[in-house]
């Protein structure tokens, strides 16, 4: 049973189309990064999965049932992008209130507050909380009732680097316990090791989805080889020129290395040639990062998209 399945989903607010033919699925025990520029449609996808809206076209199934069905919703945890709490209540009072609303065990409340690092602050009013502390309380709220599907919109906003690493470790533990997790984020650096798959949305359309290896194949972006010459840099350059019929950019760096951009399909030919030549002392290989892939799919329009698609 999938955590959710969007099939050919389109959605429009009033007259403005926002999502076009989205096909996306999340399985239990998987972390999906949902990435896209401002206004790409990430939050709209989440609202459809929560059942807050229904698609104009296509279907949304969640945990084997219908989005918005209370039997389904009680197994979903959601952290919205901007969390707000009653300032006069303590963290513990707020979480207890949400636990009652969700029908979750009240015994979970202190344990969850400890888990998100608010053990010492649980009896302080939330008006005294920092932004990061409010974010942690929001996360504890999302974890109430041991959800099977957890959706987090910009969960690392306001968290310092240590808290961010703690959050990702916590998400991994939940994933290993079978929870399906969606992570919407603009903060790509650092997220790569913690997600199983990424989905990239642009202007309401799914540009690419898959694990990093599949996205790299789809993007077909050059791999950068960084080579230390064994003898002279010009001798190494000649080897590369001879080996690669269509070698990309070759740069001499200030540190006396050669940097070569090569298409993935030509990588092994070039590596074999430089290894056999005896002209290379050391090699490092830089694959495109998640950030590189994101920029590739979003395209140069990325900056233009910021602030909304219309
Ligand atoms: N209630 C609404 N009424 C009309 N248009 C809306 C409404 N909510 C969102 N939109 C529009 O839908 C599009 C997608 O918005 P959405 O919030 O899903 O994007 P997002 O990817 O989550 O963006 P961000 O990263 O900025 O939060 C945007 O163009 C936005 O202006």
Short mmCIF file of C-alpha atoms and ligand atoms in Angstrom, two decimals:
data_model
loop_
_atom_site.label_atom_id
_atom_site.label_comp_id
_atom_site.label_asym_id
_atom_site.label_seq_id
_atom_site.Cartn_x
_atom_site.Cartn_y
_atom_site.Cartn_z
CA UNK A 1 0.00 0.00 0.00
CA UNK A 2 1.54 3.31 -1.10
CA UNK A 3 1.68 6.24 1.33
CA UNK A 4 0.21 8.33 -1.45
CA UNK A 5 -0.31 8.14 -5.18
CA UNK A 6 -1.04 11.17 -7.33
CA UNK A 7 -2.21 10.05 -10.77
CA UNK A 8 -2.37 12.56 -13.59
CA UNK A 9 -3.32 15.29 -11.12
CA UNK A 10 -4.11 18.81 -12.26
CA UNK A 11 -5.33 21.66 -10.09
CA UNK A 12 -6.35 25.27 -10.63
CA UNK A 13 -7.10 28.04 -8.14
CA UNK A 14 -9.96 29.99 -9.66
CA UNK A 15 -8.79 30.50 -13.22
CA UNK A 16 -5.07 29.94 -12.67
CA UNK A 17 -3.78 26.44 -13.45
CA UNK A 18 -1.20 25.48 -10.83
CA UNK A 19 -0.51 21.73 -11.30
CA UNK A 20 -0.47 19.90 -14.63
CA UNK A 21 -0.69 16.09 -14.93
CA UNK A 22 1.37 15.20 -11.88
CA UNK A 23 2.21 11.49 -11.39
CA UNK A 24 3.97 10.89 -8.10
CA UNK A 25 4.02 8.08 -5.58
CA UNK A 26 5.59 7.56 -2.15
CA UNK A 27 6.14 4.11 -0.64
CA UNK A 28 6.45 3.29 3.09
CA UNK A 29 9.99 3.52 4.44
CA UNK A 30 11.04 6.13 1.88
CA UNK A 31 12.08 9.79 2.12
CA UNK A 32 11.10 11.88 -0.90
CA UNK A 33 12.55 15.36 -1.36
CA UNK A 34 10.03 17.59 -3.13
CA UNK A 35 11.91 20.50 -4.64
CA UNK A 36 10.90 23.46 -6.75
CA UNK A 37 11.12 27.23 -7.04
CA UNK A 38 8.75 29.56 -5.17
CA UNK A 39 5.26 29.04 -6.52
CA UNK A 40 6.16 25.75 -8.26
CA UNK A 41 3.22 23.96 -6.61
CA UNK A 42 4.82 22.02 -3.73
CA UNK A 43 2.38 23.21 -1.05
CA UNK A 44 -0.54 22.66 -3.42
CA UNK A 45 0.55 19.00 -3.84
CA UNK A 46 0.68 18.63 -0.05
CA UNK A 47 -2.77 20.21 0.38
CA UNK A 48 -4.20 17.74 -2.16
CA UNK A 49 -2.63 14.80 -0.28
CA UNK A 50 -4.04 16.17 2.99
CA UNK A 51 -7.44 16.29 1.32
CA UNK A 52 -7.84 20.03 1.94
CA UNK A 53 -8.68 20.41 -1.76
CA UNK A 54 -9.70 18.01 -4.52
CA UNK A 55 -7.99 17.88 -7.91
CA UNK A 56 -9.75 19.20 -11.02
CA UNK A 57 -8.38 16.20 -12.88
CA UNK A 58 -6.80 12.90 -11.87
CA UNK A 59 -6.91 11.06 -8.57
CA UNK A 60 -5.21 11.15 -5.19
CA UNK A 61 -5.09 8.02 -3.01
CA UNK A 62 -3.54 8.15 0.43
CA UNK A 63 -2.63 5.15 2.62
CA UNK A 64 -5.01 2.97 0.64
CA UNK A 65 -7.96 5.35 1.12
CA UNK A 66 -9.26 8.72 0.02
CA UNK A 67 -7.43 11.97 0.78
CA UNK A 68 -9.30 13.83 3.54
CA UNK A 69 -11.03 10.73 4.97
CA UNK A 70 -10.68 11.04 8.79
CA UNK A 71 -9.61 7.35 8.98
CA UNK A 72 -6.71 8.28 6.68
CA UNK A 73 -5.93 11.73 8.13
CA UNK A 74 -5.28 10.35 11.62
CA UNK A 75 -2.23 8.54 10.20
CA UNK A 76 -0.75 11.68 8.62
CA UNK A 77 1.64 14.09 10.32
CA UNK A 78 2.05 17.53 8.78
CA UNK A 79 4.42 20.36 9.57
CA UNK A 80 3.31 23.52 7.70
CA UNK A 81 5.81 26.06 6.44
CA UNK A 82 4.94 28.73 9.02
CA UNK A 83 4.11 27.36 12.44
CA UNK A 84 2.20 29.59 14.88
CA UNK A 85 1.18 28.75 18.44
CA UNK A 86 -0.74 30.44 21.24
CA UNK A 87 2.01 32.53 22.89
CA UNK A 88 0.56 32.25 26.42
CA UNK A 89 0.55 28.44 26.48
CA UNK A 90 3.55 26.26 27.28
CA UNK A 91 4.99 23.82 24.77
CA UNK A 92 3.60 20.96 26.82
CA UNK A 93 0.09 22.48 26.96
CA UNK A 94 0.08 23.08 23.22
CA UNK A 95 1.22 19.58 22.37
CA UNK A 96 -1.31 18.10 24.79
CA UNK A 97 -4.04 20.12 23.05
CA UNK A 98 -2.99 18.80 19.62
CA UNK A 99 -2.72 15.23 20.98
CA UNK A 100 -6.37 15.45 22.16
CA UNK A 101 -7.47 16.84 18.78
CA UNK A 102 -5.70 14.02 16.96
CA UNK A 103 -6.80 11.32 19.41
CA UNK A 104 -3.14 10.48 20.14
CA UNK A 105 -1.91 9.14 23.47
CA UNK A 106 -1.13 11.93 25.98
CA UNK A 107 1.79 9.84 27.23
CA UNK A 108 3.56 10.63 23.96
CA UNK A 109 3.69 14.35 24.78
CA UNK A 110 6.73 14.56 27.13
CA UNK A 111 8.58 11.88 25.16
CA UNK A 112 8.15 13.76 21.88
CA UNK A 113 9.20 17.04 23.47
CA UNK A 114 12.38 15.35 24.72
CA UNK A 115 12.91 13.80 21.29
CA UNK A 116 12.88 17.19 19.53
CA UNK A 117 15.16 18.76 22.14
CA UNK A 118 12.53 20.73 24.09
CA UNK A 119 12.75 18.66 27.28
CA UNK A 120 14.07 21.57 29.36
CA UNK A 121 11.71 24.13 27.80
CA UNK A 122 8.44 22.18 27.77
CA UNK A 123 6.98 24.12 30.69
CA UNK A 124 7.93 27.58 29.36
CA UNK A 125 5.36 29.71 27.49
CA UNK A 126 5.93 29.59 23.74
CA UNK A 127 6.21 33.40 23.59
CA UNK A 128 9.68 32.85 25.09
CA UNK A 129 10.66 30.33 22.38
CA UNK A 130 13.16 31.13 19.64
CA UNK A 131 12.18 30.50 16.00
CA UNK A 132 14.07 27.20 16.04
CA UNK A 133 12.27 26.12 19.23
CA UNK A 134 8.87 26.88 17.67
CA UNK A 135 9.92 24.84 14.65
CA UNK A 136 10.84 21.91 16.93
CA UNK A 137 7.45 22.16 18.65
CA UNK A 138 5.83 22.07 15.20
CA UNK A 139 7.79 18.94 14.43
CA UNK A 140 6.68 17.30 17.70
CA UNK A 141 3.08 18.16 16.72
CA UNK A 142 3.61 16.46 13.33
CA UNK A 143 4.98 13.33 15.03
CA UNK A 144 1.93 12.87 17.29
CA UNK A 145 0.15 9.55 16.81
CA UNK A 146 3.14 7.87 15.11
CA UNK A 147 2.12 8.84 11.57
CA UNK A 148 2.55 6.46 8.64
CA UNK A 149 2.91 9.44 6.32
CA UNK A 150 4.84 12.50 7.45
CA UNK A 151 4.89 15.67 5.35
CA UNK A 152 7.26 18.45 6.30
CA UNK A 153 7.22 21.84 4.57
CA UNK A 154 10.61 23.56 5.00
CA UNK A 155 11.36 21.73 8.27
CA UNK A 156 14.90 23.09 8.64
CA UNK A 157 13.90 26.78 8.56
CA UNK A 158 15.09 28.35 11.80
CA UNK A 159 17.13 25.32 12.85
CA UNK A 160 20.86 25.67 13.51
CA UNK A 161 23.23 23.17 11.81
CA UNK A 162 23.33 20.79 14.79
CA UNK A 163 19.53 20.80 15.11
CA UNK A 164 19.25 20.28 11.34
CA UNK A 165 21.52 17.21 11.51
CA UNK A 166 19.49 15.93 14.50
CA UNK A 167 16.29 16.38 12.50
CA UNK A 168 17.64 14.43 9.53
CA UNK A 169 18.81 11.62 11.83
CA UNK A 170 15.35 11.49 13.41
CA UNK A 171 13.72 11.32 9.97
CA UNK A 172 16.01 8.45 8.99
CA UNK A 173 15.02 6.51 12.13
CA UNK A 174 11.34 7.07 11.31
CA UNK A 175 11.95 6.03 7.70
CA UNK A 176 13.71 2.86 8.88
CA UNK A 177 10.63 2.15 11.02
CA UNK A 178 8.45 2.24 7.86
CA UNK A 179 7.18 5.86 7.82
CA UNK A 180 6.91 7.48 4.40
CA UNK A 181 8.27 11.03 4.53
CA UNK A 182 7.95 14.01 2.17
CA UNK A 183 10.44 16.78 2.68
CA UNK A 184 9.68 20.06 0.87
CA UNK A 185 12.69 22.30 0.96
CA UNK A 186 14.58 25.09 -0.71
CA UNK A 187 17.63 24.20 1.34
CA UNK A 188 19.36 21.70 -0.89
CA UNK A 189 22.90 21.68 0.51
CA UNK A 190 23.15 18.92 3.10
CA UNK A 191 19.86 17.19 2.27
CA UNK A 192 21.29 14.84 -0.39
CA UNK A 193 22.47 12.02 1.93
CA UNK A 194 19.12 11.91 3.73
CA UNK A 195 16.65 11.46 0.89
CA UNK A 196 15.94 8.31 -1.11
CA UNK A 197 14.36 10.06 -4.08
CA UNK A 198 13.87 13.60 -5.32
CA UNK A 199 11.01 15.09 -7.31
CA UNK A 200 11.61 18.40 -9.07
CA UNK A 201 8.63 20.62 -9.86
CA UNK A 202 8.71 23.61 -12.20
CA UNK A 203 5.65 25.72 -12.92
CA UNK A 204 3.34 22.98 -11.70
CA UNK A 205 4.86 20.20 -13.82
CA UNK A 206 7.04 17.35 -12.61
CA UNK A 207 10.34 17.79 -14.44
CA UNK A 208 12.12 14.77 -12.98
CA UNK A 209 11.74 12.19 -10.22
CA UNK A 210 13.95 9.37 -9.05
CA UNK A 211 16.97 8.51 -6.95
CA UNK A 212 20.13 10.51 -7.45
CA UNK A 213 21.65 8.01 -9.88
CA UNK A 214 18.51 8.06 -12.07
CA UNK A 215 18.38 11.87 -11.99
CA UNK A 216 22.05 12.03 -12.97
CA UNK A 217 21.38 9.71 -15.91
CA UNK A 218 18.36 11.76 -16.95
CA UNK A 219 20.24 15.06 -16.67
CA UNK A 220 23.25 13.63 -18.56
CA UNK A 221 25.41 16.39 -17.10
CA UNK A 222 29.20 16.28 -17.45
CA UNK A 223 31.33 14.68 -14.77
CA UNK A 224 34.35 16.73 -13.69
CA UNK A 225 37.70 14.96 -13.43
CA UNK A 226 40.44 16.66 -11.47
CA UNK A 227 43.87 15.33 -12.48
CA UNK A 228 47.31 15.77 -10.93
CA UNK A 229 50.02 15.41 -13.59
CA UNK A 230 52.75 12.85 -12.85
CA UNK A 231 55.29 14.64 -15.10
CA UNK A 232 54.11 17.76 -16.92
CA UNK A 233 50.71 19.32 -17.31
CA UNK A 234 51.11 19.67 -21.10
CA UNK A 235 51.95 15.96 -21.49
CA UNK A 236 48.78 15.12 -19.57
CA UNK A 237 46.78 17.55 -21.71
CA UNK A 238 47.97 15.76 -24.87
CA UNK A 239 46.84 12.40 -23.48
CA UNK A 240 43.38 13.84 -22.83
CA UNK A 241 43.18 15.43 -26.28
CA UNK A 242 44.10 12.13 -27.95
CA UNK A 243 41.77 10.00 -25.80
CA UNK A 244 38.65 12.05 -26.00
CA UNK A 245 37.10 12.65 -29.40
CA UNK A 246 34.80 15.23 -27.93
CA UNK A 247 36.38 16.32 -24.67
CA UNK A 248 34.57 19.14 -22.97
CA UNK A 249 36.09 22.03 -21.14
CA UNK A 250 39.73 21.55 -20.04
CA UNK A 251 41.03 24.01 -17.45
CA UNK A 252 44.44 24.46 -15.89
CA UNK A 253 43.91 25.33 -12.23
CA UNK A 254 46.15 27.62 -10.16
CA UNK A 255 47.27 24.59 -8.15
CA UNK A 256 48.76 22.95 -11.27
CA UNK A 257 45.97 20.43 -11.84
CA UNK A 258 43.84 19.81 -14.90
CA UNK A 259 40.09 19.98 -14.61
CA UNK A 260 38.21 18.17 -17.38
CA UNK A 261 34.46 18.11 -17.95
CA UNK A 262 33.53 14.86 -19.66
CA UNK A 263 30.20 13.36 -20.74
CA UNK A 264 29.26 10.35 -18.55
CA UNK A 265 29.44 7.91 -21.52
CA UNK A 266 33.05 9.01 -22.27
CA UNK A 267 34.26 8.94 -18.69
CA UNK A 268 35.65 5.38 -18.61
CA UNK A 269 37.42 5.71 -21.98
CA UNK A 270 39.18 8.82 -20.76
CA UNK A 271 40.03 7.34 -17.36
CA UNK A 272 41.48 4.17 -18.94
CA UNK A 273 43.60 6.27 -21.30
CA UNK A 274 45.05 8.55 -18.61
CA UNK A 275 45.69 5.58 -16.29
CA UNK A 276 47.54 3.70 -19.06
CA UNK A 277 49.59 6.76 -20.05
CA UNK A 278 51.56 7.02 -16.80
CA UNK A 279 51.02 10.82 -16.98
CA UNK A 280 48.65 11.08 -14.03
CA UNK A 281 49.62 11.05 -10.33
CA UNK A 282 46.16 11.41 -8.77
CA UNK A 283 42.52 11.66 -9.88
CA UNK A 284 39.37 12.86 -8.19
CA UNK A 285 35.92 12.56 -9.75
CA UNK A 286 33.11 15.03 -9.04
CA UNK A 287 29.63 13.87 -9.91
CA UNK A 288 26.90 16.53 -10.29
CA UNK A 289 25.37 17.23 -6.88
CA UNK A 290 21.65 17.40 -6.14
CA UNK A 291 22.00 21.18 -6.34
CA UNK A 292 23.60 20.97 -9.81
CA UNK A 293 20.84 18.63 -10.98
CA UNK A 294 18.15 20.91 -9.52
CA UNK A 295 19.56 23.94 -11.33
CA UNK A 296 19.79 21.89 -14.54
CA UNK A 297 16.09 20.95 -14.42
CA UNK A 298 14.84 24.29 -13.16
CA UNK A 299 16.89 25.95 -15.91
CA UNK A 300 18.02 29.52 -16.19
CA UNK A 301 14.42 30.54 -15.56
CA UNK A 302 14.98 29.62 -11.90
CA UNK A 303 15.58 33.18 -10.80
CA UNK A 304 12.73 34.47 -12.92
CA UNK A 305 10.44 31.93 -11.25
CA UNK A 306 11.19 33.17 -7.77
CA UNK A 307 8.21 34.92 -6.30
CA UNK A 308 5.59 32.96 -8.21
CA UNK A 309 4.90 31.47 -11.54
CA UNK A 310 2.49 34.07 -12.77
N1 LIG B 1 -5.17 30.28 -2.30
C1 LIG B 1 -4.63 30.55 -3.49
N2 LIG B 1 -5.33 31.22 -4.43
C2 LIG B 1 -4.81 31.47 -5.66
N3 LIG B 1 -3.57 31.09 -6.03
C3 LIG B 1 -2.83 30.43 -5.14
C4 LIG B 1 -3.30 30.13 -3.82
N4 LIG B 1 -2.35 29.45 -3.16
C5 LIG B 1 -1.29 29.34 -4.01
N5 LIG B 1 -1.58 29.91 -5.20
C6 LIG B 1 -0.71 29.97 -6.38
O1 LIG B 1 -0.41 28.64 -6.76
C7 LIG B 1 0.93 28.53 -7.20
C8 LIG B 1 1.62 27.41 -6.43
O2 LIG B 1 1.70 27.79 -5.06
P1 LIG B 1 2.31 26.83 -3.96
O3 LIG B 1 2.10 27.49 -2.64
O4 LIG B 1 1.78 25.45 -4.15
O5 LIG B 1 3.85 26.85 -4.37
P2 LIG B 1 5.13 26.37 -3.56
O6 LIG B 1 5.95 25.57 -4.51
O7 LIG B 1 4.74 25.72 -2.28
O8 LIG B 1 5.83 27.78 -3.28
P3 LIG B 1 6.78 28.29 -2.07
O9 LIG B 1 8.06 27.55 -2.20
O10 LIG B 1 6.93 29.75 -2.38
O11 LIG B 1 6.05 28.03 -0.79
C9 LIG B 1 1.56 29.90 -7.03
O12 LIG B 1 1.55 30.54 -8.28
C10 LIG B 1 0.64 30.60 -6.07
O13 LIG B 1 0.61 31.99 -6.33
#
